Amino acid sequence: MNEQTSLKPERSRLAKWSRRGFIGAGVLAGGGLLIGVGVRPGNPVGKLGPIVAGGEGESLVNSWVKIDSDNIVTAIVPHCEMGQGAHSVLGQMLADELDAAWDKVRVMQAPADGNYVVTDTARMFVAPFTLNAADWIEPTWNGLFTQIGKLADAMITGGSSSIRTTGQHQMRIAGAAARQMLVGAAADAWGVPASEITTADSTLFHKASGKSAPYAEFASAAAEQPMPQTPKLKDVSEYRLMGKSKARTDIPAKVDGSAKFGIDAEPDVEALAYAAVCRPPVPGTTVTSMDSTQAQKMPGVLQILNMGDHVAVVAESYWQAEQALGTVRAEWTGSESPIKTTADQFAAFAKALAEAGDNGGTEAAGKGDAAAAFAASARTLEAEYKVPFLAHAPMEPINCTASFKDGKCEIWTSTQVPLMARRAAAGAIGVDVDDVIVHHPMLGGAFGRRLESEYVTMAARIAKATKYPVKMIWSREEDTQKSIYRNAELCRFKVGLDKDGSLVSYSSAFTQRNDPPQACVPAGYDIPNLSVRVAEAPLHLPFAAWRSVDHSQHGFFIESMIDEAAHAAGKDPLEYRIAMLSNAPRHKAVLEKLRQASAWDTPAGEGKGRGVAMVESFGTIVGQVAEVDMTGGKPRVTKVWAVADPGYVMNPDGFRNQIEGGIIFGLTAALYGELDLQDGAVVQSNFHDYRMMRMDEAPDIEVALINSGPVPVGGAGEPGLPPAAPALTNAIFAATGKRLRELPIAKQFA
C-alpha cells in the first residue's frame, strides 16, 4: 500500500500573458497561419507522411489530404467527434472542393502532436463572431490575453466552431489546393495544359486526348507540385456535396459497436489497473487526513493514495476500486467561502447588484442615453431573473487512462482540447510536453465539460505515483457533485416604453461575464438607448463552459424581458419583435418564417399557449415557438417550431439534428436543471435527483432552415439551446398569465 501527498503542479507558462507577449504573438493572428498548416508556404508532407500516411500505398498530397492506391481519399481533421457529426461535414467540405467521390471519402482525426494547430478556431474564441458586432461591445483586455494565451495549443472542438472556421478556412482550401496539385501533376505527365484537365468523382479527365486516371495514379506526384496559397473555391452554384444531407461517416461504427471512446481505451500494457477517485465535497478544500484501514483489506486493492486535492483507490477492476473507495474516511480542510447554501449564493449576487445601483459596475455595452430615456418614458418596467448552477452530465463518464514509464507519459482520453490536455499533464507530472502522447478517440458527449483537463492531470499523477498504467473513471456522483459547472446568475432589468409601447430604453445588470462577450446584449433589436453592466460577485462553484455558454442564461433573461415589454404594451409578442428589426433583415426573415411555420396567428386552443423567442449565437440566428399544454395543471411541451439562419447550411440533416438536440437540452435545463448547495457542497448526485427530459416528455419538433448567403457560415451545436427556455416560459405566460422569472420550471408547479 502507498499513501502519497502530491505537490501542487507548477503553473503553465501559458497561464499569463503580458502585453509584450501578446504583441509578439501577433503572427498567430495573421498571414498563412490562419489558413492552417496544410496551406502555408511549402508542403510539410515529408514530415507528416510517416505520422498520418504510413500505410501501404498511402500518399499525403497536403497536410489535410491523403489518397491511397484504392483511390480512397482521407480527410485529416483536427477536431474531435463527440456526436455532433462535425467529422462528416468537414470531410464533405474538403471532398466537394477536391471533386472526390463521396463513397470513397474517409475521415481521420489528426494526431495531437502539435502539427495540426488551427489558430483560426482559437481566434473565434478570442473574438467570437457576431452578426451585430457593434463598436459598443468591448471584451476585457484580461479576457483577451487569457484566450490569446491558448493559441499555441489551439486544437479545440467547441463553440460551434468546427465548420465555420476549420471547414471554411482549412478543409475547403486544402481540398481545392489538392485538386489543383493533382491537375498539375497530370498535366505534366500527359504533356497538356492544366486548363484542359477536368475532375469529377476522384478522377482526372483530358477530353481532347481521351485520357483519364484516378487520383491515386498521381497522388505521389501531386505532393511535389507547388502548394497553391489561394486556390479558387467553388461558388454555391458549383457545390455537389456541400449543402446536401450526406450520411454521417461515424454512424456505422456506433451502430455495430466498433466505435472507440475514451472509456474503451485498451492500451498495450501489462496489468492495466483501475482508479476510483474522491475529490473534496466543497471547492477549494484539501485532504487533511484519511483512514483507509478497511479499504486496504478489500479484494483487488493495489494502492490507496492521498493526493492532497483528492483521494484515489487503485485496484484490479473499477468496481473493486469504487467499492473500496466508499470505505475510505477522508477529512478535509475548512472552506474559506462564506457561501454555504444556494440562498447564500443568490444573496451574494443581490448584494453586488445593489451596491452597483443604477450606474455602477463595469459597462459591457452602451448606446444612447438610457438614463435620460427612462426619465422621458411613458412607462417603465422592472424585473429580476435568476437561473441555477447546472451540470454538464455527458453520457460517457469522465475518464482518463494514463501510463508513465521512463520519464514519458501516454494518455488515452475523451477531450475537446488534446493539446491543452497534453500540456496540462506535462506540467502536473513535471515532464517536457514532448514527452507526453495524447490519444483522443470519440467522445460520448461533452457539452463543454471536456474543455477542461483537470481529470487528465489527475490520471497522469496517479499513474506516476503508482507506477501502474491506470484507467481512472469518475462515478456519476463524483462528476455531479464535485465537478465544474454552468454558473448560476441573477439579472436585473429596467426597460422604458414610450406612449405607443415601443421599447426606447433598456438597462440590465448581472454578475458573471464569460463567453461570448456579446451574449448579454439583445442582438438585432433596434433599441435606441441601452446600458448593460456587470457587477462582479463571488461564485462558489468552479465555472466551465456549458452548451451555448452565456447565451444559455442571457437568452432566457433577454427574451423573457422583451416578452414582458410586449405584453405591457398590449402588443403581439412576435409582431412586437419584428417591429424592432428594421435594421436586421435576417432576424426579421427568421421571425416571419417562424410565424408561418407555427401558424402563430391561429388560436393555440383551450388551456394551451404559444411563446416565441429569438437568439443569435455563434453566427446563427434561431427563432423558436413553443406550444405548452396546461390542462393538466403542469406544463407539458407539445410542440416546438424552430427556424434557423446560419448563412449557409453545409449538411441540412445534420444541422437539424443539432438544433433538435439543442432544444431538448435547453428544455431539460428549463424544466428540471438545478444544483443546490448545502454546507458548501452540491446536494444532487445522479439522474434520480438531477433529472433529464424523458422520451415520453419530448415534444414534436419541426426545424426550418434559411440559407441567406454562403458567407458567413454559422454554428449548429450551440444555437438551438438559448431560445428554448424563454419560448417555453413565454408560452406558459400566454396560457396562464403566470410570468416565470426563475428556473427550473417544474418545481414551481410541484
XYZ file of C-alpha atoms in Angstrom:
750
model
C 0.000 0.000 0.000
C 1.076 3.540 -0.602
C -0.124 6.886 0.665
C 1.239 9.976 -1.001
C 0.544 13.678 -0.941
C 1.179 15.392 -4.263
C 2.727 18.820 -4.540
C 0.760 21.456 -6.412
C 1.936 21.452 -10.055
C 3.797 24.441 -11.372
C 1.661 26.904 -13.262
C 1.890 26.669 -17.046
C 3.968 29.339 -18.714
C 0.955 29.996 -20.942
C -1.276 30.846 -17.997
C -0.365 34.540 -18.010
C 0.472 36.764 -20.943
C 1.966 40.230 -20.857
C 1.129 42.939 -23.370
C 4.581 42.439 -24.907
C 3.874 38.720 -25.233
C 0.548 39.450 -26.884
C 2.140 41.744 -29.461
C 4.893 39.214 -30.086
C 2.269 36.581 -30.823
C 0.606 38.745 -33.437
C 1.902 36.465 -36.159
C -0.597 33.899 -34.894
C -3.449 36.133 -35.945
C -2.373 36.952 -39.462
C -0.963 35.594 -42.682
C -0.802 31.976 -43.754
C -1.045 30.526 -40.264
C -4.731 31.346 -40.139
C -5.229 29.192 -43.219
C -3.527 26.318 -41.462
C -0.570 24.010 -41.713
C -1.893 22.414 -44.884
C -1.722 25.575 -46.975
C 1.091 27.646 -45.526
C 4.115 28.206 -47.768
C 5.763 24.909 -48.572
C 4.253 21.482 -48.150
C 5.325 19.584 -45.000
C 4.271 16.162 -46.286
C 7.767 14.780 -45.787
C 7.455 15.394 -42.056
C 3.799 14.449 -41.707
C 3.673 11.500 -44.090
C 5.147 8.902 -41.713
C 2.758 10.103 -38.976
C -0.569 10.099 -40.816
C 0.074 8.240 -44.076
C 2.331 5.369 -43.149
C 0.098 2.657 -44.578
C 0.927 0.739 -47.728
C 0.046 2.701 -50.862
C -0.868 5.896 -48.969
C 0.268 9.285 -50.270
C -0.095 12.596 -48.465
C -0.933 15.290 -51.019
C -1.006 18.058 -48.449
C -1.389 18.116 -44.688
C -5.140 17.533 -44.758
C -5.478 15.129 -47.709
C -4.175 11.628 -48.249
C -5.010 9.265 -51.096
C -4.312 5.557 -51.168
C -3.790 3.104 -54.016
C -7.504 2.170 -53.974
C -8.348 5.811 -54.705
C -9.709 6.337 -51.197
C -9.466 9.987 -50.172
C -8.982 10.590 -46.448
C -9.662 13.991 -44.925
C -7.480 14.573 -41.859
C -9.438 16.764 -39.453
C -8.181 18.484 -36.292
C -11.453 18.303 -34.332
C -12.991 15.671 -32.079
C -16.121 13.754 -32.940
C -18.415 13.972 -29.932
C -21.738 13.204 -31.549
C -22.220 16.429 -33.476
C -21.275 14.984 -36.877
C -18.503 17.506 -37.477
C -16.101 14.903 -38.861
C -18.503 14.037 -41.648
C -19.277 17.619 -42.628
C -15.614 18.622 -42.599
C -14.901 15.668 -44.898
C -17.825 16.728 -47.056
C -16.458 20.256 -47.468
C -12.973 19.049 -48.370
C -14.311 16.404 -50.751
C -16.505 18.882 -52.595
C -13.619 21.236 -53.353
C -11.488 18.223 -54.290
C -14.184 16.784 -56.592
C -13.883 13.498 -54.730
C -16.438 10.710 -54.940
C -18.250 10.714 -51.584
C -18.386 6.920 -51.366
C -14.581 6.909 -51.496
C -14.088 9.519 -48.761
C -12.954 8.654 -45.252
C -12.253 10.871 -42.250
C -9.268 10.576 -39.916
C -8.742 12.560 -36.750
C -5.451 14.438 -36.755
C -2.902 13.401 -34.121
C -2.430 15.565 -31.047
C 1.255 16.231 -31.661
C 1.145 19.965 -32.402
C 1.297 19.628 -36.186
C -2.397 20.330 -36.686
C -2.912 23.514 -34.702
C -5.859 25.517 -36.027
C -5.375 29.061 -34.813
C -8.431 30.329 -36.638
C -10.576 28.256 -34.305
C -8.861 29.827 -31.308
C -9.345 33.257 -32.821
C -13.072 32.515 -32.892
C -12.889 32.007 -29.127
C -10.911 35.232 -28.673
C -13.180 37.432 -30.793
C -16.378 35.442 -31.288
C -18.244 36.129 -34.497
C -21.487 38.017 -34.251
C -23.732 39.422 -36.945
C -24.120 42.560 -34.855
C -20.549 43.257 -33.804
C -21.314 46.833 -32.794
C -18.499 49.028 -31.572
C -20.166 49.319 -28.178
C -19.346 45.707 -27.310
C -15.921 45.586 -25.662
C -14.311 42.418 -24.272
C -11.901 42.993 -21.388
C -8.159 43.046 -22.026
C -7.623 40.405 -19.361
C -10.091 38.066 -21.038
C -8.475 38.709 -24.403
C -4.995 37.918 -23.097
C -6.205 34.755 -21.420
C -7.694 33.487 -24.644
C -4.738 34.528 -26.815
C -2.505 32.517 -24.491
C -4.294 29.378 -25.659
C -3.434 29.855 -29.329
C -0.234 27.848 -29.121
C -2.289 24.743 -28.257
C -5.267 25.596 -30.452
C -6.704 22.215 -31.292
C -10.162 22.885 -29.934
C -13.600 21.404 -30.502
C -16.240 23.729 -29.123
C -18.070 26.990 -29.608
C -19.789 25.608 -32.711
C -16.550 26.472 -34.462
C -15.551 23.388 -36.440
C -17.468 24.045 -39.654
C -17.330 27.826 -39.657
C -13.582 28.014 -39.013
C -11.741 24.824 -39.954
C -14.302 23.862 -42.578
C -14.320 27.221 -44.300
C -10.678 28.171 -43.806
C -8.853 24.836 -43.865
C -10.841 21.971 -45.343
C -12.210 23.790 -48.360
C -8.890 25.436 -49.138
C -6.971 22.191 -48.638
C -9.377 20.322 -50.908
C -9.180 22.948 -53.630
C -5.387 23.075 -53.315
C -5.081 19.284 -53.545
C -7.272 19.240 -56.652
C -5.079 21.885 -58.295
C -1.945 19.908 -57.400
C -3.389 16.690 -58.855
C -4.302 18.535 -62.047
C -0.784 19.943 -62.236
C 0.773 16.508 -61.837
C -1.468 15.022 -64.539
C -0.765 17.924 -66.886
C 2.975 17.366 -66.532
C 2.655 13.631 -67.156
C 0.296 13.951 -70.108
C 2.055 16.952 -71.609
C -1.130 19.015 -71.831
C -2.181 22.385 -70.389
C -3.615 22.151 -66.889
C -6.538 24.302 -68.039
C -7.718 21.433 -70.274
C -7.979 18.911 -67.444
C -11.252 18.451 -65.581
C -12.058 16.471 -62.457
C -15.051 14.531 -61.175
C -15.625 11.612 -58.796
C -11.952 11.311 -57.812
C -10.894 11.074 -61.458
C -8.876 13.313 -63.801
C -10.013 13.764 -67.427
C -8.451 15.214 -70.569
C -11.274 15.307 -73.087
C -9.194 16.090 -76.180
C -6.928 13.042 -75.827
C -9.458 10.798 -74.142
C -7.105 10.230 -71.240
C -8.365 9.699 -67.714
C -6.879 8.452 -64.465
C -7.931 8.025 -60.854
C -6.482 10.467 -58.354
C -4.409 7.638 -56.870
C -2.275 7.460 -60.007
C -0.946 10.989 -59.454
C -1.145 11.328 -55.660
C 2.593 10.993 -55.057
C 3.492 13.326 -57.921
C 0.894 15.852 -56.738
C 2.723 16.237 -53.441
C 5.727 17.548 -55.417
C 3.660 20.266 -57.075
C 3.810 23.877 -55.849
C 1.402 24.447 -52.955
C -1.224 26.987 -54.090
C -1.861 29.543 -51.360
C -5.129 30.938 -52.675
C -6.814 28.232 -54.750
C -10.112 29.173 -56.339
C -13.020 27.962 -54.241
C -16.343 26.895 -55.667
C -19.327 29.151 -55.979
C -22.528 27.907 -54.369
C -23.861 27.031 -57.804
C -20.950 24.591 -58.217
C -21.458 22.712 -54.941
C -22.062 18.969 -55.319
C -21.695 17.836 -51.719
C -21.898 20.994 -49.637
C -25.479 21.830 -48.847
C -26.557 18.192 -49.218
C -27.681 15.791 -46.471
C -24.944 13.204 -46.799
C -24.825 10.254 -44.406
C -22.500 10.637 -41.446
C -19.296 8.626 -41.581
C -19.289 7.874 -37.826
C -22.712 6.223 -37.632
C -21.877 2.664 -38.840
C -19.245 2.152 -36.137
C -21.581 3.474 -33.484
C -24.315 1.125 -34.637
C -22.178 -2.020 -34.758
C -20.323 -1.184 -31.543
C -16.867 -0.873 -33.044
C -16.591 2.856 -32.279
C -13.991 3.559 -29.611
C -14.491 6.165 -26.906
C -12.121 7.266 -24.180
C -13.571 4.834 -21.690
C -12.909 1.981 -24.160
C -9.151 2.547 -24.066
C -7.219 -0.716 -24.226
C -3.552 0.285 -24.155
C -0.963 -2.323 -24.998
C 0.368 -2.538 -21.465
C 0.746 -5.225 -18.852
C -1.706 -5.365 -15.945
C -3.899 -2.310 -16.525
C -5.146 -1.072 -13.158
C -8.261 0.968 -12.413
C -8.661 4.042 -10.254
C -11.701 5.460 -8.475
C -11.323 8.933 -7.018
C -12.916 11.173 -4.427
C -12.457 14.925 -4.650
C -13.346 17.383 -1.876
C -17.090 17.946 -1.491
C -16.542 21.688 -1.047
C -14.453 23.559 -3.650
C -11.077 24.835 -2.530
C -10.546 22.354 0.279
C -7.894 19.643 0.561
C -7.291 16.389 2.405
C -6.134 16.726 5.994
C -6.245 13.027 6.870
C -7.716 9.744 5.746
C -8.447 6.332 7.207
C -8.095 3.554 4.642
C -7.827 0.633 7.066
C -10.889 -1.189 5.778
C -10.157 -0.450 2.107
C -6.681 -1.968 2.355
C -8.196 -5.343 3.230
C -10.623 -5.480 0.319
C -10.117 -7.772 -2.710
C -8.168 -6.443 -5.664
C -6.959 -3.250 -3.996
C -3.435 -2.358 -5.108
C -2.741 1.111 -3.722
C -4.520 3.899 -1.855
C -3.255 7.439 -2.319
C -3.707 10.746 -0.566
C -3.002 13.142 -3.430
C -3.766 16.275 -1.466
C -6.590 17.519 -3.661
C -8.186 14.062 -3.951
C -8.094 10.507 -2.683
C -7.571 7.644 -5.125
C -8.004 3.895 -4.793
C -6.226 1.785 -7.412
C -7.422 -1.775 -7.894
C -7.574 -4.643 -10.363
C -11.040 -3.571 -11.546
C -13.038 -0.370 -11.426
C -15.795 -1.946 -9.323
C -13.253 -3.097 -6.736
C -11.719 0.371 -6.665
C -15.095 2.104 -6.316
C -16.282 -0.232 -3.559
C -13.070 0.219 -1.603
C -13.186 3.988 -2.052
C -16.575 4.006 -0.364
C -14.955 2.750 2.847
C -12.182 5.382 2.936
C -12.848 8.083 5.513
C -11.272 11.365 4.467
C -11.190 14.619 6.407
C -10.969 17.908 4.529
C -9.819 21.419 5.370
C -12.443 24.020 6.151
C -13.737 26.199 3.339
C -12.932 29.899 3.323
C -16.008 30.656 1.239
C -18.846 32.392 3.121
C -21.280 30.794 0.660
C -22.798 27.662 2.179
C -26.237 27.437 0.586
C -27.999 28.328 -2.645
C -29.623 31.235 -0.802
C -26.157 32.497 0.171
C -25.062 32.436 -3.476
C -28.024 34.474 -4.673
C -27.624 36.825 -1.706
C -24.044 37.475 -2.869
C -25.353 38.232 -6.354
C -28.055 40.538 -4.981
C -25.534 42.368 -2.793
C -23.238 43.067 -5.750
C -26.141 44.356 -7.861
C -27.452 46.501 -5.013
C -24.018 48.045 -4.473
C -23.723 48.759 -8.188
C -27.079 50.540 -8.205
C -28.268 52.208 -11.378
C -24.858 53.222 -12.686
C -22.186 51.076 -11.019
C -20.331 48.042 -12.192
C -18.465 47.652 -15.464
C -20.149 48.628 -18.698
C -20.437 45.699 -21.109
C -22.431 47.588 -23.715
C -23.812 51.076 -24.077
C -25.782 53.034 -26.628
C -27.546 56.401 -26.492
C -28.545 57.803 -23.095
C -30.519 55.207 -21.174
C -30.978 57.339 -18.047
C -32.433 60.292 -19.943
C -34.663 57.982 -21.950
C -36.040 56.438 -18.754
C -36.875 59.879 -17.429
C -38.855 60.589 -20.592
C -40.556 57.174 -20.784
C -44.326 56.897 -20.520
C -43.949 53.654 -18.583
C -41.114 51.679 -17.004
C -40.915 48.015 -16.077
C -38.513 46.378 -13.662
C -37.875 42.651 -13.203
C -35.375 40.256 -11.698
C -34.490 36.915 -13.297
C -32.352 34.094 -11.983
C -31.025 30.713 -13.087
C -29.265 27.977 -11.076
C -25.982 26.124 -11.328
C -26.108 23.311 -13.904
C -24.058 20.173 -14.548
C -22.912 19.036 -17.992
C -23.896 15.392 -17.414
C -22.355 13.880 -20.573
C -23.356 10.277 -21.246
C -19.777 8.985 -21.192
C -18.430 9.325 -17.627
C -15.331 11.413 -17.064
C -12.347 9.122 -17.580
C -8.677 9.053 -18.495
C -6.184 6.235 -18.957
C -2.542 7.082 -18.283
C 0.747 5.208 -18.373
C 4.015 6.636 -17.014
C 7.290 4.907 -17.755
C 10.905 6.028 -18.143
C 10.001 9.680 -17.803
C 7.349 9.564 -20.537
C 3.579 9.610 -20.237
C 0.987 8.213 -22.609
C -2.660 9.206 -22.265
C -5.938 7.952 -23.723
C -8.908 10.184 -23.022
C -12.025 11.865 -24.361
C -11.096 15.532 -24.590
C -12.098 18.589 -26.598
C -8.622 20.088 -26.185
C -5.985 17.360 -26.673
C -3.006 19.715 -26.929
C -4.033 21.680 -23.853
C -4.556 18.384 -22.049
C -1.069 17.307 -23.108
C 0.473 20.490 -21.738
C -1.534 20.284 -18.524
C -0.440 16.692 -17.943
C 3.186 17.573 -18.623
C 3.047 20.379 -16.079
C 1.331 18.225 -13.479
C 3.943 15.444 -13.548
C 6.983 17.591 -14.277
C 7.998 16.399 -17.742
C 8.511 18.130 -21.056
C 5.415 18.441 -23.210
C 7.104 16.404 -25.950
C 7.310 13.504 -23.509
C 3.521 13.260 -23.322
C 1.481 11.494 -26.000
C -2.286 12.011 -26.065
C -4.637 9.667 -27.920
C -8.089 11.218 -28.267
C -10.809 8.884 -29.537
C -14.501 9.726 -29.921
C -16.298 11.498 -27.093
C -19.544 10.250 -25.593
C -20.833 13.786 -25.159
C -19.145 16.798 -23.605
C -21.238 20.000 -23.828
C -18.145 21.964 -22.794
C -17.166 19.739 -19.864
C -14.220 18.226 -21.718
C -12.733 21.622 -22.491
C -11.197 21.291 -19.027
C -8.248 18.998 -18.278
C -8.173 18.525 -14.514
C -9.209 14.882 -14.873
C -6.311 14.320 -17.280
C -3.789 15.700 -14.808
C -5.298 13.544 -12.048
C -4.842 10.349 -14.055
C -1.293 11.296 -15.036
C -0.369 11.977 -11.417
C -1.889 8.691 -10.236
C -0.026 6.733 -12.916
C 3.266 8.368 -11.969
C 2.690 7.812 -8.241
C 1.692 4.148 -8.527
C 3.892 3.105 -11.449
C 0.810 1.308 -12.811
C -0.846 2.070 -16.137
C -4.194 3.256 -14.772
C -7.698 3.768 -16.154
C -9.305 6.398 -13.926
C -13.107 6.668 -14.038
C -15.270 9.157 -12.165
C -18.565 7.877 -10.834
C -21.669 9.788 -11.886
C -21.901 11.090 -8.335
C -18.334 12.349 -8.474
C -18.992 14.278 -11.672
C -22.332 15.660 -10.500
C -21.204 16.817 -7.066
C -17.540 17.741 -7.458
C -17.074 18.979 -10.983
C -17.052 22.262 -12.903
C -20.366 23.912 -13.731
C -22.533 26.320 -15.682
C -22.743 29.235 -13.305
C -25.837 30.438 -11.525
C -26.798 34.030 -12.304
C -29.043 36.894 -11.270
C -30.035 39.642 -13.708
C -31.979 42.834 -13.022
C -33.789 44.725 -15.756
C -35.352 48.095 -16.228
C -36.995 48.962 -19.541
C -38.765 52.108 -20.669
C -41.694 52.313 -23.092
C -42.948 55.381 -24.947
C -46.636 56.292 -25.243
C -47.019 53.846 -28.142
C -45.464 50.995 -26.172
C -42.214 50.972 -28.132
C -39.084 49.984 -26.233
C -36.965 53.141 -26.019
C -34.683 52.423 -23.079
C -33.140 49.200 -21.821
C -30.925 48.540 -18.806
C -29.645 45.244 -17.443
C -27.140 44.326 -14.744
C -25.758 40.907 -13.877
C -22.769 39.420 -12.063
C -20.897 36.881 -14.228
C -19.498 37.511 -17.704
C -17.749 34.700 -19.530
C -18.141 33.925 -23.233
C -19.029 35.118 -25.755
C -18.802 38.730 -24.570
C -21.789 39.861 -26.654
C -24.188 37.274 -25.196
C -25.530 39.833 -22.718
C -26.677 42.190 -25.481
C -30.070 41.856 -27.246
C -28.925 41.089 -30.801
C -30.742 42.514 -33.796
C -33.263 44.656 -31.955
C -33.180 48.387 -32.647
C -33.251 49.794 -29.112
C -32.100 53.426 -29.214
C -30.877 53.649 -25.609
C -29.143 50.772 -23.920
C -26.994 50.117 -20.863
C -25.641 46.670 -19.975
C -23.454 46.350 -16.888
C -21.580 43.675 -14.953
C -21.351 43.880 -11.167
C -18.933 41.122 -10.257
C -19.858 38.798 -7.394
C -18.125 35.749 -5.886
C -19.046 32.393 -7.414
C -18.866 29.413 -5.092
C -18.642 26.584 -7.618
C -15.931 26.495 -10.304
C -17.076 27.512 -13.779
C -16.745 25.651 -17.071
C -18.258 26.471 -20.444
C -21.680 24.836 -20.818
C -23.525 24.380 -24.092
C -24.016 27.896 -25.571
C -22.136 29.382 -22.566
C -23.538 32.799 -21.523
C -26.274 32.637 -24.140
C -27.888 29.912 -22.002
C -28.581 32.474 -19.271
C -28.974 35.662 -21.253
C -31.167 34.102 -23.911
C -33.678 33.384 -21.125
C -33.217 36.765 -19.470
C -33.413 38.965 -22.569
C -36.176 37.179 -24.441
C -38.326 36.984 -21.310
C -37.931 40.710 -20.698
C -38.718 41.544 -24.320
C -41.851 39.433 -23.941
C -42.805 41.322 -20.782
C -42.438 44.604 -22.649
C -44.628 43.340 -25.497
C -47.445 42.308 -23.175
C -47.169 45.541 -21.175
C -47.557 47.432 -24.454
C -50.595 45.326 -25.346
C -48.852 44.069 -28.475
C -48.496 40.630 -30.046
C -45.096 39.327 -28.823
C -43.946 38.141 -32.237
C -45.088 41.281 -34.022
C -43.512 43.421 -31.296
C -40.145 41.824 -32.009
C -40.494 42.181 -35.768
C -41.202 45.893 -35.359
C -37.752 46.311 -33.757
C -35.890 44.568 -36.599
C -35.985 47.134 -39.388
C -32.162 47.195 -39.425
C -31.777 43.418 -39.105
C -33.331 41.827 -42.204
C -32.027 38.322 -41.468
C -33.505 38.333 -37.976
C -36.771 39.655 -39.345
C -36.866 36.931 -42.003
C -36.402 34.270 -39.314
C -39.406 35.521 -37.359
C -41.542 35.932 -40.471
C -40.841 32.336 -41.456
C -41.461 31.225 -37.882
C -44.825 32.973 -37.869
C -45.849 30.963 -40.918
C -44.351 27.632 -39.807
C -46.001 27.711 -36.365
C -49.384 29.048 -37.539
C -48.772 31.730 -34.916
C -51.868 33.749 -35.833
C -54.258 30.845 -35.140
C -55.553 30.149 -31.589
C -53.499 27.663 -29.572
C -56.615 26.105 -28.032
C -58.175 25.899 -24.598
C -55.598 25.591 -21.835
C -52.718 25.955 -24.268
C -50.317 28.732 -25.082
C -47.560 29.584 -27.514
C -44.443 31.544 -26.738
C -41.777 32.951 -29.012
C -38.078 33.696 -28.539
C -35.157 34.520 -30.823
C -31.453 34.424 -30.024
C -28.461 34.950 -32.258
C -25.441 32.950 -31.127
C -22.280 31.567 -32.697
C -23.103 33.107 -36.063
C -26.587 31.590 -36.312
C -29.974 33.211 -35.729
C -32.548 30.862 -34.222
C -36.183 31.668 -33.574
C -38.439 29.246 -31.737
C -42.105 28.940 -30.890
C -43.005 26.548 -28.081
C -46.531 25.275 -27.526
C -47.462 24.213 -23.999
C -50.498 22.363 -22.698
C -51.515 23.435 -19.181
C -54.766 21.494 -18.960
C -53.192 19.008 -16.536
C -52.077 21.757 -14.160
C -48.418 21.275 -15.063
C -46.628 22.373 -18.232
C -46.375 19.780 -20.971
C -44.468 20.910 -24.037
C -46.300 19.515 -27.051
C -44.581 21.180 -29.993
C -41.570 23.320 -30.827
C -41.081 25.042 -34.148
C -37.617 26.379 -34.940
C -36.272 28.478 -37.796
C -32.513 28.864 -38.133
C -30.373 31.014 -40.407
C -26.646 30.187 -40.238
C -25.881 31.866 -43.560
C -25.410 28.577 -45.341
C -26.186 25.046 -44.144
C -23.483 22.587 -45.173
C -25.461 19.450 -44.230
C -29.178 20.142 -43.656
C -29.996 16.859 -41.954
C -27.039 17.121 -39.598
C -27.833 20.771 -38.872
C -31.444 19.938 -37.999
C -30.233 17.164 -35.707
C -28.081 19.630 -33.803
C -30.879 22.192 -33.472
C -33.214 19.445 -32.243
C -30.608 18.286 -29.732
C -30.088 21.842 -28.516
C -33.826 22.259 -27.999
C -34.085 19.073 -25.923
C -31.001 20.097 -23.933
C -32.479 23.556 -23.337
C -35.926 22.261 -22.374
C -34.365 19.756 -19.970
C -32.488 22.529 -18.201
C -35.510 24.836 -18.231
C -37.829 22.229 -16.733
C -35.574 20.356 -14.321
C -31.959 21.537 -14.230
C -30.770 22.702 -10.820
C -27.890 22.092 -8.452
C -28.469 23.101 -4.832
C -25.839 23.935 -2.227
C -25.878 22.732 1.375
C -22.925 23.263 3.712
C -20.998 24.413 0.638
C -21.452 21.122 -1.232
C -23.694 20.117 -4.145
C -26.784 18.202 -2.999
C -27.790 16.406 -6.214
C -25.821 13.273 -7.057
C -27.199 11.295 -10.016
C -30.012 11.214 -12.549
C -32.612 10.347 -9.908
C -32.338 13.872 -8.477
C -30.719 15.651 -11.442
C -33.439 14.877 -13.962
C -33.276 14.632 -17.723
C -36.215 15.049 -20.095
C -37.510 11.587 -20.991
C -38.667 10.348 -24.365
C -42.345 10.402 -23.391
C -41.987 14.074 -22.428
C -40.219 15.204 -25.584
C -42.252 17.441 -27.893
C -42.628 17.160 -31.630
C -40.002 19.397 -33.220
C -40.029 20.985 -36.653
C -36.920 22.772 -37.907
C -36.889 25.029 -40.964
C -33.644 26.398 -42.381
C -32.801 29.610 -44.225
C -29.762 29.900 -46.494
C -29.402 33.667 -46.555
C -25.944 33.612 -48.127
C -22.815 31.475 -48.463
C -20.762 33.678 -46.140
C -20.647 33.582 -43.220
C -21.348 30.039 -42.067
C -22.795 29.856 -38.561
C -22.653 27.116 -35.972
C -25.181 24.389 -35.214
C -24.290 22.675 -31.930
C -24.898 25.619 -29.596
C -27.556 27.923 -31.148
C -30.569 25.627 -30.756
C -30.438 25.852 -26.960
C -30.794 29.534 -25.908
C -34.322 30.242 -27.233
C -35.833 27.059 -25.741
C -36.284 28.213 -22.138
C -37.779 31.658 -22.897
C -40.033 30.258 -25.622
C -41.405 27.795 -23.050
C -41.846 30.270 -20.182
C -43.397 32.796 -22.572
C -45.810 30.058 -23.675
C -46.717 29.334 -20.046
C -47.474 33.022 -19.560
C -49.647 33.043 -22.676
C -51.609 30.051 -21.334
C -51.862 31.023 -17.660
C -50.894 34.669 -17.152
C -48.147 33.482 -14.786
C -44.753 35.039 -15.517
C -41.873 32.755 -14.577
C -38.680 34.647 -13.812
C -36.780 31.760 -12.298
C -35.665 28.335 -13.493
C -36.230 25.438 -13.255
C -39.934 25.404 -14.116
C -41.099 22.049 -12.758
C -40.579 22.873 -9.088
C -42.854 25.889 -9.469
C -45.708 23.544 -10.390
C -44.928 20.777 -7.875
